[in-house]
Coordinates of C-alpha atoms in Angstrom, one line a residue:
M560 CA 6.5 3.7 20.2
T561 CA 3.5 5.3 21.8
W562 CA 1.8 8.6 20.7
S563 CA 3.3 11.8 22.0
S564 CA 2.6 15.5 22.1
G565 CA 6.3 16.2 22.5
S566 CA 8.5 18.2 20.1
M567 CA 11.5 16.7 18.5
F568 CA 14.8 14.8 18.9
S569 CA 17.6 13.7 16.5
F570 CA 20.0 10.9 16.0
K571 CA 22.4 9.5 13.4
I572 CA 22.2 6.4 11.2
L573 CA 25.8 6.1 10.1
S574 CA 26.7 9.5 8.6
E575 CA 23.1 10.6 8.1
N576 CA 21.2 13.0 10.3
V577 CA 17.6 12.0 11.3
I578 CA 15.3 14.4 13.0
V579 CA 12.2 13.0 14.6
V580 CA 9.4 15.5 15.0
R581 CA 6.5 14.8 17.4
G582 CA 3.0 15.9 18.1
L583 CA 0.9 18.5 16.3
A584 CA 3.8 20.9 16.0
G585 CA 5.9 18.1 14.5
R586 CA 3.1 17.4 12.0
N587 CA 3.4 21.0 10.8
V588 CA 7.1 20.5 10.2
F589 CA 6.6 17.2 8.4
L590 CA 4.0 18.6 6.0
S591 CA 6.1 21.6 5.0
K592 CA 7.5 22.3 1.5
G593 CA 10.7 20.9 0.3
L594 CA 10.5 17.4 1.8
D595 CA 10.8 14.5 -0.7
F596 CA 9.2 11.2 0.2
L597 CA 11.1 8.8 -2.0
A598 CA 14.5 10.4 -1.2
G599 CA 13.8 9.4 2.4
Y600 CA 12.7 5.8 1.8
K601 CA 15.2 4.8 -0.8
L602 CA 18.1 5.7 1.6
L603 CA 16.6 4.4 4.8
M604 CA 15.2 1.2 3.4
P605 CA 18.1 -1.1 2.6
Q606 CA 16.1 -3.4 0.4
I607 CA 15.8 -0.5 -2.1
K608 CA 19.2 1.1 -1.7
E609 CA 21.3 -2.0 -2.2
F610 CA 20.2 -2.7 -5.8
L611 CA 19.2 0.7 -7.1
P612 CA 21.6 3.7 -7.6
L613 CA 20.9 6.7 -5.4
T614 CA 21.4 9.6 -7.8
P615 CA 18.5 11.9 -7.0
L616 CA 16.3 13.6 -9.6
S617 CA 16.3 17.4 -9.5
G618 CA 13.5 19.5 -8.2
D619 CA 11.2 19.6 -5.2
E620 CA 9.4 16.2 -4.7
S621 CA 10.3 15.2 -8.2
W622 CA 9.7 11.5 -7.8
G623 CA 6.3 12.2 -6.2
A624 CA 5.4 14.2 -9.4
V625 CA 6.7 11.4 -11.6
V626 CA 4.6 8.7 -9.8
A627 CA 1.5 11.0 -9.7
S628 CA 1.6 11.5 -13.5
F629 CA 1.1 7.8 -14.0
I630 CA -1.4 6.8 -11.3
R631 CA -4.1 9.1 -12.5
T632 CA -7.7 8.7 -13.5
R633 CA -7.1 8.0 -17.2
M634 CA -4.6 5.3 -16.4
I635 CA -6.9 3.7 -13.8
E636 CA -9.8 3.8 -16.2
K637 CA -7.6 2.3 -19.0
F638 CA -6.6 -0.7 -16.8
H639 CA -9.9 -1.0 -14.9
S640 CA -11.0 -4.2 -16.7
T641 CA -7.4 -5.6 -16.7
M642 CA -7.3 -5.1 -12.9
L643 CA -10.6 -6.8 -12.4
G644 CA -9.5 -9.6 -14.7
A645 CA -6.4 -10.1 -12.4
V646 CA -8.7 -10.4 -9.4
A647 CA -11.0 -12.8 -11.2
T648 CA -8.1 -15.0 -12.4
S649 CA -6.7 -15.1 -8.8
Y650 CA -10.0 -16.1 -7.3
A651 CA -10.6 -18.7 -10.0
A652 CA -7.3 -20.3 -9.1
W653 CA -8.7 -20.8 -5.6
G654 CA -11.2 -23.4 -6.8
D655 CA -14.7 -23.9 -5.3
N656 CA -13.6 -24.3 -1.7
G657 CA -10.6 -24.6 0.5
T658 CA -8.4 -22.9 3.1
L659 CA -5.5 -20.5 2.3
G660 CA -3.1 -18.3 4.2
L661 CA -4.9 -15.0 4.1
F662 CA -2.0 -12.5 3.9
Q663 CA 0.1 -14.7 1.5
S664 CA -2.9 -15.2 -0.9
V665 CA -3.7 -11.5 -0.9
N666 CA -0.1 -10.6 -1.8
Q667 CA -0.4 -12.6 -5.0
I668 CA -3.7 -11.0 -6.0
V669 CA -2.4 -7.5 -5.4
F670 CA 0.7 -8.2 -7.4
R671 CA -1.4 -9.3 -10.4
V672 CA -3.5 -6.2 -10.1
S673 CA -0.6 -3.7 -9.7
L674 CA 1.7 -5.0 -12.4
P675 CA -0.2 -3.4 -15.3
L676 CA -0.1 0.0 -13.6
A677 CA 3.6 -0.3 -13.3
G678 CA 3.8 -1.2 -17.0
C679 CA 4.5 -4.9 -16.5
Q680 CA 1.4 -6.5 -17.9
L681 CA 3.6 -9.1 -19.5
L682 CA 4.8 -10.3 -16.1
A683 CA 1.2 -10.4 -14.7
E684 CA 0.1 -12.9 -17.4
D685 CA 2.4 -15.7 -16.1
A686 CA 1.4 -17.3 -12.8
R687 CA 4.9 -18.6 -12.1
T688 CA 6.4 -15.1 -12.7
V689 CA 3.9 -13.6 -10.2
E690 CA 5.0 -16.3 -7.7
A691 CA 8.6 -15.4 -8.3
L692 CA 7.9 -11.7 -7.7
V693 CA 6.1 -12.5 -4.5
D694 CA 9.2 -14.5 -3.4
I695 CA 11.5 -11.6 -4.5
F696 CA 9.7 -9.0 -2.4
S697 CA 9.4 -11.4 0.5
R698 CA 13.2 -11.6 0.6
L699 CA 13.6 -7.9 0.1
E700 CA 11.3 -7.2 3.0
E701 CA 13.5 -9.3 5.3
G702 CA 15.8 -6.3 5.2
S703 CA 13.5 -3.7 6.6
Q704 CA 14.3 -4.5 10.3
P705 CA 16.0 -1.9 12.4
S706 CA 19.3 -3.9 12.6
S707 CA 19.6 -3.7 8.8
L708 CA 19.7 0.1 9.0
I709 CA 22.3 0.2 11.8
F710 CA 24.6 -2.6 10.5
P711 CA 24.0 -2.7 6.7
W712 CA 27.5 -3.9 5.9
I713 CA 27.3 -7.2 7.8
P714 CA 27.1 -10.0 5.2
T715 CA 24.3 -12.0 6.9
P716 CA 22.4 -14.7 5.0
T717 CA 19.4 -12.4 5.0
R718 CA 21.4 -9.6 3.5
I719 CA 22.8 -11.9 0.8
R720 CA 19.4 -13.1 -0.1
R721 CA 18.1 -9.6 -0.2
V722 CA 20.9 -8.5 -2.6
L723 CA 20.3 -11.5 -4.9
A724 CA 16.5 -10.8 -4.9
G725 CA 17.1 -7.1 -5.8
A726 CA 19.4 -8.1 -8.7
Q727 CA 16.7 -10.6 -9.9
L728 CA 14.1 -7.9 -9.9
Y729 CA 16.4 -5.5 -11.8
R730 CA 17.0 -8.2 -14.4
M731 CA 13.2 -8.9 -14.8
T732 CA 12.6 -5.2 -15.3
K733 CA 15.4 -4.8 -17.8
R734 CA 14.0 -7.8 -19.8
V735 CA 10.6 -6.2 -20.1
V736 CA 12.1 -2.9 -21.3
E737 CA 14.5 -4.6 -23.8
E738 CA 11.6 -6.7 -25.2
R739 CA 9.6 -3.6 -25.9
E740 CA 12.5 -1.9 -27.5
R741 CA 13.3 -5.0 -29.6
L742 CA 9.8 -5.3 -30.9
G743 CA 9.3 -1.5 -31.3
L744 CA 6.2 -1.6 -29.1
E745 CA 4.4 1.6 -28.2
V746 CA 2.1 0.9 -25.3
D747 CA 0.1 3.7 -23.6
D748 CA 1.3 3.1 -20.1
S749 CA 3.7 4.4 -17.4
L750 CA 6.6 2.3 -18.5
Q751 CA 6.4 3.5 -22.1
T752 CA 6.4 7.1 -20.9
L753 CA 9.7 6.5 -19.0
I754 CA 11.2 4.8 -22.0
R755 CA 10.1 7.6 -24.3
H756 CA 11.7 10.2 -22.1
K757 CA 14.9 8.2 -22.0
Y758 CA 15.0 7.6 -18.3
P759 CA 18.0 5.4 -17.4
M760 CA 17.3 1.8 -16.6
S761 CA 18.1 2.3 -12.9
E762 CA 15.4 5.0 -12.6
I763 CA 12.8 2.8 -14.5
A764 CA 13.6 -0.1 -12.2
R765 CA 13.2 2.2 -9.2
F766 CA 9.8 3.4 -10.4
I767 CA 8.5 -0.2 -10.8
A768 CA 10.0 -1.2 -7.5
T769 CA 8.3 1.8 -5.8
I770 CA 4.9 0.9 -7.3
L771 CA 5.2 -2.7 -6.3
F772 CA 6.6 -2.0 -2.8
A773 CA 3.6 0.4 -2.1
S774 CA 1.2 -2.3 -3.3
V775 CA 2.6 -5.2 -1.5
T776 CA 3.6 -3.6 1.8
N777 CA 0.5 -1.5 2.2
T778 CA -2.5 -2.3 0.0
A779 CA -2.2 -6.0 0.3
N780 CA -1.9 -6.0 4.1
L781 CA -4.6 -3.3 4.4
F782 CA -7.0 -5.5 2.5
A783 CA -6.2 -8.5 4.5
W784 CA -6.6 -6.7 7.8
T785 CA -9.9 -5.3 6.6
L786 CA -11.1 -8.9 6.1
V787 CA -9.9 -9.7 9.6
Y788 CA -11.9 -6.8 11.2
L789 CA -15.0 -7.8 9.2
E790 CA -14.7 -11.3 10.7
V791 CA -14.2 -10.0 14.3
Y792 CA -16.9 -7.3 14.0
K793 CA -19.8 -9.2 12.5
P794 CA -22.3 -6.3 12.3
W795 CA -19.9 -4.5 10.0
K796 CA -19.4 -7.5 7.8
A797 CA -23.2 -7.7 7.5
R798 CA -23.4 -4.1 6.5
V799 CA -20.7 -4.6 3.9
A800 CA -22.5 -7.7 2.5
A801 CA -25.7 -5.7 2.2
E802 CA -23.8 -2.8 0.5
V803 CA -22.3 -5.2 -2.0
E804 CA -25.7 -6.8 -2.7
N805 CA -27.2 -3.3 -3.3
F806 CA -24.3 -2.3 -5.5
L807 CA -24.7 -5.3 -7.7
W808 CA -28.5 -4.8 -7.9
D809 CA -28.1 -1.1 -8.8
S810 CA -25.6 -2.0 -11.4
N811 CA -27.9 -4.6 -13.0
I812 CA -25.5 -7.4 -12.3
I813 CA -26.7 -11.0 -11.8
V814 CA -24.1 -12.9 -9.9
S815 CA -24.9 -16.3 -11.5
R816 CA -24.1 -15.0 -15.0
N817 CA -21.0 -13.2 -16.3
L818 CA -20.1 -11.6 -13.0
F819 CA -16.6 -10.4 -13.9
D820 CA -17.5 -9.2 -17.4
D821 CA -20.5 -7.3 -16.0
I822 CA -18.5 -5.6 -13.2
A823 CA -15.9 -4.6 -15.7
N824 CA -18.5 -2.4 -17.4
V825 CA -19.5 -0.6 -14.2
P826 CA -18.1 3.0 -14.3
L827 CA -15.4 3.7 -11.8
S828 CA -17.5 6.5 -10.4
S829 CA -20.0 4.0 -9.1
M830 CA -17.3 2.2 -7.1
D831 CA -16.2 5.6 -5.8
E832 CA -19.7 6.6 -4.7
K833 CA -21.7 3.5 -4.0
L834 CA -19.5 1.6 -1.6
P835 CA -19.1 4.1 1.3
T836 CA -19.1 1.5 4.1
I837 CA -16.1 -0.3 2.7
E838 CA -14.3 3.0 2.5
L839 CA -15.1 3.9 6.1
I840 CA -13.8 0.6 7.3
T841 CA -10.6 0.8 5.2
Y842 CA -9.9 4.3 6.6
E843 CA -10.3 3.0 10.2
V844 CA -8.2 -0.1 9.7
L845 CA -5.5 2.1 8.2
R846 CA -5.7 4.5 11.2
L847 CA -5.2 1.5 13.6
H848 CA -2.3 0.0 11.7
A849 CA -0.5 3.0 10.2
R850 CA 1.3 3.7 13.5
G851 CA 5.0 3.8 12.6
P852 CA 7.2 6.6 11.2
F853 CA 6.7 8.3 7.9
I854 CA 9.9 9.6 6.3
R855 CA 10.9 12.5 4.1
R856 CA 14.2 14.1 3.1
N857 CA 14.8 17.8 3.0
I858 CA 15.9 18.6 -0.5
G859 CA 14.8 22.2 -0.5
G860 CA 17.8 23.8 1.2
D861 CA 18.4 24.7 4.9
S862 CA 15.1 25.8 6.5
T863 CA 13.4 26.5 9.8
V864 CA 9.8 25.5 10.3
D865 CA 7.9 26.3 13.6
G866 CA 11.3 26.8 15.2
A867 CA 12.8 23.5 14.0
D868 CA 16.0 23.7 12.0
L869 CA 16.0 21.4 9.0
P870 CA 19.4 21.2 7.4
N871 CA 19.5 20.4 3.7
G872 CA 19.9 16.7 3.2
S873 CA 18.6 15.7 6.6
F874 CA 15.9 13.1 7.1
I875 CA 12.6 14.0 8.8
M876 CA 10.6 11.3 10.6
F877 CA 7.1 11.7 12.0
P878 CA 5.3 8.8 13.9
A879 CA 1.8 8.5 12.5
E880 CA 0.7 7.3 15.9
D881 CA 1.1 10.9 17.2
L882 CA -2.1 11.6 15.2
H883 CA -3.8 8.3 14.7
W884 CA -3.7 7.3 18.4
N885 CA -4.0 10.8 19.9
P886 CA -7.1 10.6 22.2
E887 CA -7.9 14.3 21.6
L888 CA -8.3 13.6 17.9
F889 CA -9.7 10.1 18.2
P890 CA -11.3 9.3 21.6
D891 CA -10.7 5.7 22.7
P892 CA -8.1 5.4 19.9
E893 CA -7.7 1.6 20.5
V894 CA -11.4 1.0 19.6
F895 CA -12.4 0.0 16.1
D896 CA -15.0 2.5 15.0
P897 CA -15.4 3.3 11.3
T898 CA -17.9 6.0 12.0
R899 CA -14.9 8.2 12.9
F900 CA -14.7 8.9 9.2
T901 CA -18.2 10.0 8.4
A902 CA -18.4 13.4 6.9
E903 CA -19.8 14.9 10.1
N904 CA -16.9 13.5 12.3
I905 CA -14.2 14.6 9.8
E906 CA -15.7 18.1 9.9
Q907 CA -15.5 18.2 13.7
R908 CA -11.8 17.3 13.6
K909 CA -10.9 20.1 11.2
K910 CA -10.4 22.5 14.1
F911 CA -7.2 20.5 14.9
G912 CA -5.8 20.8 11.4
V913 CA -4.6 17.6 9.7
S914 CA -5.5 14.7 11.9
Y915 CA -5.0 11.7 9.6
I916 CA -2.1 10.9 7.4
G917 CA -2.9 7.3 6.4
W918 CA -3.2 8.5 2.8
G919 CA -0.7 11.4 3.2
A920 CA -1.8 15.0 3.7
G921 CA -1.1 18.6 2.6
R922 CA 1.6 18.7 -0.1
H923 CA 2.3 15.0 0.4
Q924 CA -1.0 13.3 -0.6
C925 CA -0.7 9.6 -1.4
V926 CA -0.9 9.5 -5.2
G927 CA -2.0 5.9 -5.1
K928 CA -4.9 6.5 -2.8
R929 CA -7.7 6.1 -5.3
T930 CA -6.0 3.1 -6.9
A931 CA -5.6 1.4 -3.5
L932 CA -9.2 2.0 -2.5
L933 CA -10.5 0.8 -5.9
E934 CA -8.4 -2.3 -5.7
I935 CA -9.7 -3.1 -2.2
K936 CA -13.3 -2.5 -3.3
M937 CA -12.9 -4.7 -6.3
M938 CA -11.5 -7.5 -4.2
I939 CA -14.2 -7.3 -1.6
V940 CA -17.1 -7.0 -4.1
L941 CA -15.9 -10.0 -6.1
L942 CA -15.1 -12.0 -3.0
M943 CA -18.4 -11.4 -1.3
A944 CA -20.3 -11.9 -4.5
K945 CA -18.7 -15.3 -5.2
Y946 CA -17.9 -16.9 -1.9
D947 CA -19.1 -17.5 1.6
F948 CA -16.0 -17.1 3.7
Q949 CA -14.6 -16.7 7.2
I950 CA -11.2 -15.8 8.6
T951 CA -9.7 -18.4 11.0
D952 CA -6.7 -19.1 13.1
T953 CA -4.3 -21.9 12.7
A954 CA -6.7 -24.3 14.5
N955 CA -9.4 -23.4 11.9
R956 CA -11.5 -21.5 14.5
P957 CA -13.2 -18.3 13.4
L958 CA -11.3 -15.3 14.7
S959 CA -13.0 -13.7 17.8
A960 CA -10.3 -11.1 18.4
V961 CA -7.9 -9.1 16.2
P962 CA -4.5 -10.9 16.2
A963 CA -1.4 -9.2 17.6
V964 CA 0.7 -7.3 15.0
Y965 CA 4.2 -8.1 14.0
T966 CA 6.1 -4.8 14.7
K967 CA 9.7 -5.5 13.8
Q968 CA 9.5 -4.1 10.3
L969 CA 9.5 -0.4 9.6
F970 CA 7.6 2.0 7.4
K971 CA 4.7 -0.2 6.5
V972 CA 1.4 -1.8 7.5
C973 CA 2.7 -4.9 9.1
G974 CA 1.0 -8.3 9.1
P975 CA 0.1 -10.5 12.2
Q976 CA 2.4 -12.3 14.5
E977 CA 0.5 -15.6 14.0
A978 CA -0.8 -17.1 10.7
V979 CA -4.3 -16.2 9.7
N980 CA -6.3 -18.2 7.1
I981 CA -9.3 -17.6 4.9
E982 CA -11.7 -20.5 4.7
Y983 CA -14.1 -20.2 1.7
R984 CA -16.8 -22.0 -0.3
I985 CA -18.3 -20.9 -3.6
K986 CA -21.9 -19.7 -3.4
S987 CA -24.7 -21.8 -4.9
G988 CA -25.2 -20.7 -8.5
C989 CA -21.8 -19.0 -9.0

């Protein structure tokens, strides 16, 4: 799909109505009130709908509100050191030098980092359990191809593996909840809040699945692609390296000593404020790779927005590419240019209204935006502080161009078509 300034069209997936809105007018429709993000994804993504019941919660954007109540500043601050510890443990497992598959290795790190926020710290503490979760989500993601939406009933081997993986995830979630209830544990986290409010097990499992799907399918690949672009665009890698060095110096951190413990004591506000180059690059990488359709479901009753009829229960899709690759908003949109997201350039685009939805927009802000950015910053800071590294192809040659993207999966930041590796060596004195 290429960017378009056109209006809209519709089609059916089985008995469901799907309305695709395009261009700037379509953007206005998509950002209107009464559209629920999870209600869209859980019905159109078979890897979720096949193992979780589909009974909706009541109220406008109710699940968005539920998720937002947990991924908030207090919770991030509470688990800050735990998240850093997860990154540190993952890097320590790499050893002093070696070569690993970049996207696969990053998946495991992000799983470890995300599990505490989902209330599953117990799972994060066991390496084999983390590996099992990575495998589960790999099998679940096999079902996000278009054919799975059109022919979901065909009992293919992929579908059978997907159903079994979903059941396995459900059982793991149930075991964590039952263990807490058996021991009478009261933990100050998102999972305990759901238990205390007596959410059914199906809704608890859905919440955990949502957090982990968002982490694995977007944050992990976004971080991996960021490292790819740093390899290909060396001046930006040098700028980030200098920024990390200054950040450590300003925070009175000596790399050769207790690096991980020292960084855990750095206020989150410092990571928010003192790593702007990493943030610019992350925004631009997401612009380039968030090109597919975003989905919402109309749960606010029949409505008309900008002349578009939106029947209650219909699905609304909007291709992010209509904004992110629109040359009026982003000249030479295929070019990697992080300066597009300086304060000055963002201000210049405000005359067009919302021009970027990589982190959501309007009433549909991504509730995990700060968490994702902090995770990426943590991983880059610790990686650059501890290792010299380069990103290579399967022949161990440093990348000189950005690899082609695998495009046969929907609703996510996709990985590359060909394998990409990270070759690393620990720095002297670390």
